[in-house]
Coordinates of C-alpha atoms and ligand atoms in Angstrom, one line a residue:
M13 CA -20.0 -2.7 3.8
D14 CA -21.5 -5.0 1.0
H15 CA -24.9 -5.3 -0.9
F16 CA -25.8 -8.8 0.3
L17 CA -28.5 -8.0 2.7
Y18 CA -31.7 -9.6 4.0
R19 CA -34.9 -8.0 2.8
D20 CA -38.3 -9.2 4.0
G21 CA -36.5 -12.2 5.2
R22 CA -34.5 -13.2 2.2
L23 CA -31.0 -12.7 1.2
H24 CA -30.8 -10.3 -1.6
A25 CA -27.8 -9.0 -3.9
E26 CA -28.4 -5.4 -4.3
D27 CA -32.4 -5.5 -5.4
V28 CA -32.3 -9.2 -6.7
D29 CA -33.6 -12.2 -4.5
I30 CA -30.7 -14.9 -4.4
A31 CA -33.4 -17.7 -4.3
A32 CA -34.7 -16.5 -7.6
I33 CA -31.4 -16.5 -9.2
A34 CA -31.1 -20.1 -7.7
S35 CA -34.3 -21.2 -9.4
D36 CA -33.0 -19.5 -12.6
V37 CA -29.5 -21.0 -12.9
G38 CA -29.4 -23.8 -10.3
T39 CA -27.0 -24.4 -7.5
P40 CA -24.2 -24.0 -6.7
F41 CA -23.3 -20.6 -8.3
Y42 CA -21.3 -17.7 -7.5
C43 CA -23.1 -14.1 -7.3
Y44 CA -21.2 -10.9 -7.5
S45 CA -22.4 -7.5 -6.7
T46 CA -21.7 -4.6 -9.2
A47 CA -22.4 -1.8 -6.3
T48 CA -20.0 -3.7 -4.0
F49 CA -17.0 -3.7 -6.5
E50 CA -17.7 -0.3 -7.3
R51 CA -17.7 0.7 -3.4
H52 CA -14.7 -1.1 -2.7
F53 CA -12.7 0.3 -5.3
T54 CA -13.9 3.8 -4.6
V55 CA -13.2 3.4 -0.7
F56 CA -9.7 2.2 -1.6
R57 CA -8.9 5.1 -4.1
D58 CA -10.2 7.6 -1.5
G59 CA -8.1 6.0 1.2
L60 CA -5.0 7.0 -0.9
K61 CA -5.9 10.3 -1.8
G62 CA -2.9 12.7 -2.3
L63 CA -0.9 9.9 -3.8
D64 CA -3.5 9.1 -6.5
P65 CA -2.2 5.9 -7.5
L66 CA -3.1 3.9 -10.6
I67 CA -4.8 1.0 -9.1
C68 CA -4.0 -2.0 -11.1
Y69 CA -6.6 -4.6 -9.8
A70 CA -5.0 -7.9 -9.1
V71 CA -6.7 -9.8 -11.8
K72 CA -6.0 -13.5 -10.1
A73 CA -8.3 -12.4 -7.3
N74 CA -11.3 -12.7 -9.8
S75 CA -10.7 -12.5 -13.7
N76 CA -14.3 -12.9 -14.8
L77 CA -14.6 -10.6 -17.9
A78 CA -17.8 -8.9 -16.4
V79 CA -16.0 -8.2 -13.2
L80 CA -12.7 -6.7 -14.9
A81 CA -15.0 -4.7 -17.3
T82 CA -16.8 -3.4 -14.2
L83 CA -13.6 -2.3 -12.7
A84 CA -12.2 -0.9 -15.9
R85 CA -15.1 1.5 -16.2
L86 CA -14.0 2.9 -12.8
G87 CA -10.6 3.6 -14.3
A88 CA -8.7 0.4 -12.8
G89 CA -5.8 -0.8 -14.5
A90 CA -4.7 -4.6 -14.0
D91 CA -2.0 -6.5 -12.4
V92 CA -1.5 -9.8 -14.3
V93 CA 0.6 -12.9 -13.8
S94 CA 0.3 -14.8 -16.8
E95 CA -0.6 -14.2 -20.6
G96 CA -3.9 -15.6 -20.1
E97 CA -4.8 -12.9 -17.3
F98 CA -3.1 -10.3 -20.0
R99 CA -5.6 -11.3 -22.5
R100 CA -8.5 -11.1 -20.1
A101 CA -7.7 -7.8 -19.1
L102 CA -7.4 -6.7 -22.7
A103 CA -10.6 -8.2 -23.7
A104 CA -12.3 -6.3 -20.7
G105 CA -11.2 -3.2 -22.1
I106 CA -8.0 -2.4 -20.0
P107 CA -5.2 -1.1 -22.4
G108 CA -1.6 -2.3 -22.2
E109 CA -0.5 1.1 -20.9
R110 CA -2.6 0.1 -17.7
I111 CA -1.4 -3.5 -17.3
I112 CA 1.6 -4.5 -15.1
F113 CA 2.9 -8.0 -15.7
S114 CA 3.9 -9.6 -12.5
G115 CA 5.2 -13.0 -11.6
V116 CA 8.2 -15.0 -10.8
G117 CA 8.3 -17.3 -13.9
K118 CA 7.3 -15.3 -16.9
T119 CA 8.2 -17.3 -20.1
K120 CA 10.0 -15.4 -23.1
A121 CA 6.6 -16.0 -25.1
E122 CA 4.7 -14.2 -22.3
L123 CA 7.2 -11.4 -22.3
A124 CA 7.0 -10.9 -26.1
F125 CA 3.2 -10.9 -25.8
A126 CA 3.2 -8.2 -23.1
L127 CA 5.7 -5.8 -25.1
A128 CA 3.8 -6.4 -28.3
N129 CA 0.7 -5.3 -26.4
D130 CA 2.3 -2.0 -24.9
V131 CA 2.6 -3.4 -21.5
R132 CA 3.0 -0.5 -18.9
Q133 CA 5.6 -2.1 -17.0
I134 CA 7.0 -5.5 -16.2
N135 CA 7.9 -6.4 -12.7
V136 CA 11.1 -8.3 -13.0
E137 CA 11.7 -11.0 -10.3
S138 CA 15.4 -12.4 -11.1
E139 CA 18.4 -11.7 -13.2
P140 CA 17.7 -14.6 -15.4
E141 CA 14.5 -13.1 -16.3
L142 CA 16.1 -9.6 -16.7
D143 CA 18.5 -11.3 -19.5
A144 CA 15.5 -13.1 -21.1
L145 CA 13.3 -10.1 -21.2
S146 CA 16.3 -7.8 -22.7
E147 CA 16.9 -10.4 -25.4
V148 CA 13.3 -10.5 -26.2
A149 CA 13.1 -6.8 -26.3
V150 CA 16.0 -6.3 -28.5
S151 CA 14.8 -8.8 -30.9
M152 CA 11.5 -7.0 -31.0
G153 CA 13.4 -3.5 -31.6
V154 CA 11.9 -2.1 -28.4
R155 CA 13.0 -1.3 -24.7
A156 CA 11.0 -3.1 -21.9
P157 CA 9.8 -0.8 -19.2
V158 CA 11.0 -2.4 -15.9
S159 CA 10.4 -2.4 -12.4
F160 CA 12.2 -4.8 -10.0
R161 CA 10.1 -6.5 -7.5
V162 CA 12.6 -6.3 -4.4
N163 CA 12.1 -8.8 -1.5
P164 CA 12.2 -6.6 1.7
D165 CA 12.7 -9.6 4.1
V166 CA 9.7 -8.4 6.2
D167 CA 7.4 -10.7 7.8
A168 CA 3.8 -10.2 6.6
K169 CA 2.4 -12.1 9.7
T170 CA -0.1 -13.8 7.5
H171 CA -0.7 -17.3 6.5
E172 CA 2.6 -19.0 5.5
K173 CA 1.3 -19.9 2.0
I174 CA 0.2 -16.6 1.2
S175 CA 3.3 -14.7 2.6
T176 CA 5.8 -13.3 -0.1
G177 CA 8.2 -11.0 1.4
K178 CA 10.5 -13.0 3.5
A179 CA 13.9 -13.7 2.1
E180 CA 13.1 -17.4 2.1
N181 CA 10.3 -16.9 -0.1
K182 CA 10.5 -17.4 -4.0
F183 CA 9.7 -14.0 -4.6
G184 CA 11.5 -10.9 -5.9
I185 CA 15.3 -10.0 -5.9
A186 CA 17.0 -10.0 -2.8
Y187 CA 17.2 -6.5 -1.0
E188 CA 21.1 -6.4 -0.8
D189 CA 21.5 -7.5 -4.5
A190 CA 19.2 -4.5 -5.6
P191 CA 21.8 -1.8 -6.3
R192 CA 24.1 -4.0 -8.3
I193 CA 21.1 -5.5 -10.5
Y194 CA 19.6 -2.0 -11.2
A195 CA 23.2 -0.9 -12.1
R196 CA 23.5 -3.6 -14.4
A197 CA 19.9 -3.2 -15.8
A198 CA 20.6 0.4 -16.7
T199 CA 23.6 -0.6 -19.2
M200 CA 21.3 -3.2 -20.9
P201 CA 20.2 -2.5 -24.4
G202 CA 16.7 -3.9 -24.0
I203 CA 15.7 -2.5 -20.7
D204 CA 14.2 0.9 -19.5
V205 CA 14.2 0.8 -15.6
V206 CA 11.0 2.8 -14.7
G207 CA 10.4 1.8 -11.0
I208 CA 10.3 -0.4 -8.0
D209 CA 7.8 -2.8 -6.7
M210 CA 7.0 -4.8 -3.6
H211 CA 4.4 -7.1 -2.5
I212 CA 4.9 -8.8 0.9
G213 CA 1.8 -11.1 1.1
S214 CA -1.9 -11.4 1.2
Q215 CA -4.7 -11.0 3.9
L216 CA -2.4 -8.9 6.0
T217 CA -4.5 -7.5 9.2
D218 CA -1.7 -5.4 10.7
L219 CA -0.2 -2.3 9.2
E220 CA 3.3 -2.5 10.4
P221 CA 4.6 -5.0 8.0
F222 CA 3.4 -2.5 5.3
R223 CA 5.0 0.3 7.0
E224 CA 8.4 -1.6 7.3
A225 CA 8.5 -2.9 3.8
Y226 CA 7.6 0.7 2.4
T227 CA 10.3 2.3 4.6
R228 CA 12.9 -0.2 3.2
M229 CA 11.6 0.5 -0.3
R230 CA 12.0 4.3 0.4
E231 CA 15.4 3.9 1.6
L232 CA 16.5 2.0 -1.3
V233 CA 15.1 4.4 -3.7
E234 CA 17.2 7.1 -2.0
R235 CA 20.2 4.9 -2.4
L236 CA 19.5 4.1 -6.0
E237 CA 18.9 7.9 -6.8
A238 CA 22.2 9.0 -5.1
S239 CA 24.0 6.4 -7.6
G240 CA 22.4 8.1 -10.3
I241 CA 19.5 5.6 -11.1
A242 CA 16.0 7.5 -11.5
I243 CA 13.0 5.6 -10.0
P244 CA 10.0 7.5 -11.2
R245 CA 7.5 4.9 -10.3
L246 CA 6.6 3.1 -6.9
D247 CA 4.6 -0.1 -6.9
I248 CA 3.4 -0.7 -3.3
G249 CA 1.7 -4.0 -4.1
G250 CA -1.6 -5.3 -2.8
G251 CA -2.2 -7.5 0.2
L252 CA -4.6 -5.4 2.5
G253 CA -6.6 -8.0 4.5
V254 CA -10.7 -8.0 4.7
P255 CA -12.7 -9.2 7.4
Y256 CA -14.1 -12.9 6.9
E257 CA -15.5 -13.4 10.4
R258 CA -17.2 -10.1 10.9
T259 CA -17.9 -10.7 14.4
N260 CA -14.5 -10.6 15.8
E261 CA -12.1 -9.5 12.8
M262 CA -11.5 -6.1 12.0
P263 CA -8.6 -5.4 9.7
P264 CA -7.2 -1.9 9.2
L265 CA -9.5 0.2 7.1
P266 CA -8.0 1.5 3.6
T267 CA -7.9 5.1 5.0
D268 CA -5.6 3.8 7.9
Y269 CA -3.4 2.1 5.3
G270 CA -3.6 5.2 3.2
T271 CA -2.4 7.1 6.2
V272 CA 0.7 4.9 6.7
V273 CA 1.7 4.8 2.9
R274 CA 1.3 8.9 3.1
E275 CA 3.6 9.0 6.1
V276 CA 6.2 6.8 4.9
F277 CA 6.3 8.7 1.4
A278 CA 5.7 12.3 2.9
G279 CA 7.4 14.6 0.4
W280 CA 7.1 12.2 -2.5
E281 CA 3.5 12.9 -3.6
D282 CA 4.6 14.1 -7.1
R283 CA 5.9 10.6 -7.9
E284 CA 4.0 8.1 -9.8
F285 CA 2.2 5.5 -7.6
E286 CA 0.8 2.2 -8.3
C287 CA -0.8 -0.6 -6.4
E288 CA -2.1 -4.0 -6.7
P289 CA -5.2 -4.8 -4.6
G290 CA -7.1 -7.9 -5.4
R291 CA -9.0 -9.4 -2.0
L292 CA -9.9 -5.9 -1.0
I293 CA -11.9 -5.1 -4.1
A294 CA -13.2 -8.5 -4.8
A295 CA -13.7 -10.8 -1.7
N296 CA -16.7 -9.2 0.0
A297 CA -18.3 -8.4 -3.6
G298 CA -19.2 -12.1 -4.1
I299 CA -21.0 -15.0 -2.4
L300 CA -21.2 -18.8 -3.3
V301 CA -24.7 -20.3 -3.0
A302 CA -25.3 -23.7 -2.4
Q303 CA -28.1 -26.0 -1.6
V304 CA -28.3 -28.5 1.2
I305 CA -28.5 -32.2 -0.3
Y306 CA -28.6 -34.1 2.9
V307 CA -28.5 -33.7 6.5
K308 CA -26.8 -36.6 8.2
Q309 CA -26.6 -37.5 12.0
A310 CA -23.7 -39.6 12.6
G311 CA -23.0 -40.3 16.3
E312 CA -22.4 -37.0 18.0
R313 CA -21.8 -35.1 14.8
R314 CA -24.4 -33.6 12.4
F315 CA -23.1 -33.1 8.7
A316 CA -24.6 -30.7 6.4
I317 CA -23.7 -32.1 3.0
L318 CA -24.1 -29.3 0.2
D319 CA -24.0 -29.4 -3.6
A320 CA -21.0 -27.1 -3.4
A321 CA -17.6 -28.6 -3.0
M322 CA -13.8 -28.0 -2.6
N323 CA -13.7 -27.7 -6.3
D324 CA -15.9 -24.7 -6.3
L325 CA -14.3 -23.0 -3.2
I326 CA -11.0 -24.4 -2.1
R327 CA -9.8 -22.0 0.2
P328 CA -11.2 -23.8 3.6
A329 CA -9.3 -26.8 2.4
L330 CA -6.1 -25.2 1.5
Y331 CA -5.6 -22.5 4.0
D332 CA -8.2 -23.6 6.6
A333 CA -9.9 -20.4 5.7
Y334 CA -13.0 -19.1 7.5
H335 CA -16.1 -18.2 5.4
E336 CA -19.3 -17.1 7.1
I337 CA -22.1 -19.3 6.0
V338 CA -25.8 -17.8 6.2
P339 CA -29.1 -19.2 5.4
V340 CA -30.8 -17.7 2.2
I341 CA -34.0 -17.4 4.2
E342 CA -33.3 -15.4 7.3
P343 CA -34.0 -16.9 10.5
A344 CA -36.5 -15.4 13.0
P345 CA -34.9 -13.8 15.9
G346 CA -34.2 -16.3 18.7
T347 CA -34.2 -19.3 16.5
P348 CA -32.1 -22.0 18.1
T349 CA -28.8 -23.1 16.4
Y350 CA -26.9 -26.4 16.1
E351 CA -23.4 -27.5 15.4
Y352 CA -23.0 -28.5 11.8
D353 CA -19.9 -29.8 9.8
V354 CA -20.4 -28.3 6.6
V355 CA -19.3 -30.5 3.7
G356 CA -19.4 -31.1 0.1
P357 CA -19.8 -34.3 -1.7
I358 CA -16.3 -34.9 -3.0
C359 CA -14.5 -38.2 -2.0
E360 CA -12.0 -36.9 0.7
S361 CA -12.1 -35.5 4.1
G362 CA -10.5 -32.3 3.4
D363 CA -13.6 -31.2 1.4
T364 CA -15.1 -29.9 4.6
F365 CA -16.0 -26.0 4.7
A366 CA -16.4 -25.7 8.4
K367 CA -16.6 -27.9 11.4
A368 CA -18.9 -27.2 14.3
R369 CA -20.5 -24.3 12.8
K370 CA -23.4 -22.8 14.6
L371 CA -26.2 -22.6 12.2
P372 CA -30.1 -22.6 12.4
E373 CA -31.6 -26.1 11.7
L374 CA -30.9 -27.1 8.0
K375 CA -33.1 -29.2 6.1
A376 CA -32.5 -30.9 2.5
G377 CA -33.4 -28.3 -0.1
D378 CA -32.3 -25.1 2.0
L379 CA -30.1 -22.7 0.4
V380 CA -27.1 -21.2 2.2
A381 CA -24.6 -18.7 0.9
F382 CA -20.9 -18.3 1.8
R383 CA -19.8 -14.8 2.3
S384 CA -16.7 -13.3 1.1
A385 CA -16.3 -15.6 -1.6
G386 CA -15.7 -12.9 -4.5
A387 CA -11.8 -13.2 -4.3
Y388 CA -9.8 -16.7 -4.9
G389 CA -13.1 -18.4 -5.1
A390 CA -14.3 -19.1 -8.6
V391 CA -10.6 -18.5 -10.0
M392 CA -9.5 -21.4 -8.0
S393 CA -12.3 -23.8 -8.9
S394 CA -11.6 -27.1 -10.7
E395 CA -13.3 -29.9 -12.4
Y396 CA -12.3 -32.5 -9.7
N397 CA -14.5 -35.3 -9.4
T398 CA -15.9 -34.2 -12.9
R399 CA -18.0 -31.6 -11.3
P400 CA -18.9 -28.9 -13.3
P401 CA -17.6 -25.5 -11.5
A402 CA -20.3 -23.4 -10.3
P403 CA -21.2 -20.7 -12.9
E404 CA -20.9 -17.0 -12.1
V405 CA -23.8 -14.3 -11.8
I406 CA -23.3 -10.6 -11.7
V407 CA -25.9 -8.4 -10.4
K408 CA -26.5 -4.7 -10.9
R409 CA -29.3 -3.1 -9.0
D410 CA -32.6 -5.1 -10.1
E411 CA -31.1 -7.1 -12.9
F412 CA -28.7 -10.1 -13.1
A413 CA -26.9 -11.8 -15.8
L414 CA -24.9 -15.0 -16.1
A415 CA -21.2 -13.9 -16.5
R416 CA -20.0 -17.4 -17.0
P417 CA -22.5 -20.3 -17.5
R418 CA -22.3 -23.7 -16.0
L419 CA -20.3 -26.2 -18.2
T420 CA -22.7 -28.9 -19.5
Y421 CA -21.3 -32.5 -19.3
D422 CA -20.8 -32.6 -23.0
D423 CA -18.4 -29.6 -22.8
M424 CA -16.4 -31.3 -20.1
L425 CA -16.2 -34.8 -21.7
G426 CA -15.8 -33.2 -25.1
R427 CA -12.5 -31.7 -24.5
D428 CA -10.8 -35.0 -24.1
E429 CA -9.6 -37.0 -27.2
M430 CA -9.0 -40.8 -27.7
P431 CA -5.5 -41.9 -28.9
D432 CA -5.6 -43.6 -32.2
W433 CA -4.8 -46.9 -30.5
L434 CA -8.0 -46.7 -28.5
N435 CA -10.4 -45.9 -31.4
P436 CA -12.2 -48.7 -32.9
E437 CA -11.7 -49.0 -36.6
Ligands
LLP16 N1 0.3 -8.6 -6.5 C1 1.0 -9.7 -6.2 C2 2.2 -9.7 -7.0 C3 0.4 -10.8 -5.9 O1 0.9 -11.9 -5.9 C4 -0.9 -10.8 -5.4 C5 -1.4 -12.0 -4.6 C6 -1.6 -9.6 -5.3 C7 -1.1 -8.4 -5.7 C8 -3.1 -9.3 -4.7 O2 -2.9 -9.4 -3.4 P1 -4.4 -9.1 -2.4 O3 -4.8 -7.7 -2.4 O4 -5.4 -10.1 -3.1 O5 -4.1 -9.7 -1.2 N2 -5.3 -17.7 -3.1 C9 -4.8 -17.1 -1.9 C10 -4.5 -15.5 -2.0 C11 -3.1 -15.7 -3.0 C12 -2.5 -14.2 -3.2 C13 -1.4 -14.2 -4.3 N3 -0.9 -13.1 -4.6 C14 -6.1 -16.8 -0.9 O6 -7.3 -17.6 -1.3 O7 -6.1 -16.4 0.1

C-alpha cells in the first residue's frame, strides 16, 4: 500500500495535492512519500521478525539525502556500492558501523575510504579484490571486516539485465571456490572474516530462487564451520519484487519471504542477519509527475508527448519495464479510454514509456503520474539532450519540500570548461 491516492478527485501524496506541487516546482518532478517509506520499511522488518536483521537499505535504489535520512531515523543501515554512495549514507546520518560496502569493482581508494570510516563489512567479490583489500588494510594498520559474496548459481527468474546469481554473471566468487578462498582469507594479515553474502537479482517475483540460494548458503556455512572458519554474519541480500502492474501482478509479500528465510535458517536465530532491500522500500514510495505537451494523431496511432523523458525515467527504455500511468485529475467513473503511445521529447524511438496504453482522453496541459518510480528512477536519470533531470520533492503529511532542485541551464553549461586553444585571447 502507498500514500498516493485520489482525494476529492485529485491525486495526493499523503495530504498534499500533486497539482499544487506542480504549480510550485514545475514539471516534470519526482515526488516521494515519507509515510510510504516508513510503511515499507516497517512491513519488511516485521516480515523478518525472529531473525531481526540489520536492514541495510540498498542506496542505489534512491540515494536522495532526504530519503536516506528518513530511513536512518527508522534504524536503517545502508548497502553502498561506491565511495559516492558511502558519502551519501554518512551525510544522511548512517554511521560506518551500519554500512555494508558491496560491488564487483571497488578501487583501492574506495576500500581505504571505507576502512577509514569504520565500515561494518566489505562484501568481497573476487580474489584480486581480497588481495588489494588486505594490502590496503595492512598499510593503514587495521584489519578489514570481510564477507564474501558467494554466487550460488541459482536462476532468479527475473529480467536478464538484473539477474546476478547465475555462474555466468560477473558477481561474487564461485560456490565451489568458496572453501579455498575462505581458508586463504583466514590466514591473511589484513583480513577479518566476518560473514557470507548472497544477492541473486532484483525484482524477484518467485520465492523458490531465494529458498534455493539460502539453502546453498546454509550448506556452505556448515561446511566452512566444520573446517574451523566461523561465519557469524549472514547477509541475505535484497531483490524482493514489487507490484508494478497492480491489476495482474502479485509478488510475494514480505511476510511470505520472511517465512522462507525463517524455514531455511531454522535454529540459527541467534546469528547475526543482514539484508539489502532497495526496490521494496523505495519503488512504490515515489511517483514521477509529468505534463502532456502535445497529443498527436499519426495514422492509427495516438501519441501523448510528455515533458518527462527517458533521461528522467529510463526503466521502460532499458528493461521494457511497465510503470502504471495515471491522470492527476481522477477520471469520472465510466469515462471512455483510448490507446496512447506515451512518449518523451528525446530524439530516439526508445524514448517511449508505454505503447497502446489505455488512458482517458488526454489534452495538452494535463498532468499524469508514473507510479512505482521511487526506486531506480531519479538515480538513473541523466542530462541527455541537455535536459535538466527532474527535481525531487518529498512529502510528509501536509508539508512538502524540494529535496533536490532542478538544475538551471547555467548550472549545466557552467560545468564545461573550454580548453585554452578554443579560448579567444
Ligand atoms: N544488494 C546488491 C548487492 C545489489 O546489487 C542490489 C541491486 C540490491 C542489494 C538491491 O536489490 P533490490 O532489493 O532493489 O532488488 N536498475 C534496475 C535494478 C538494478 C538492481 C541492481 N542491484 C531496475 O531499474 O530494475
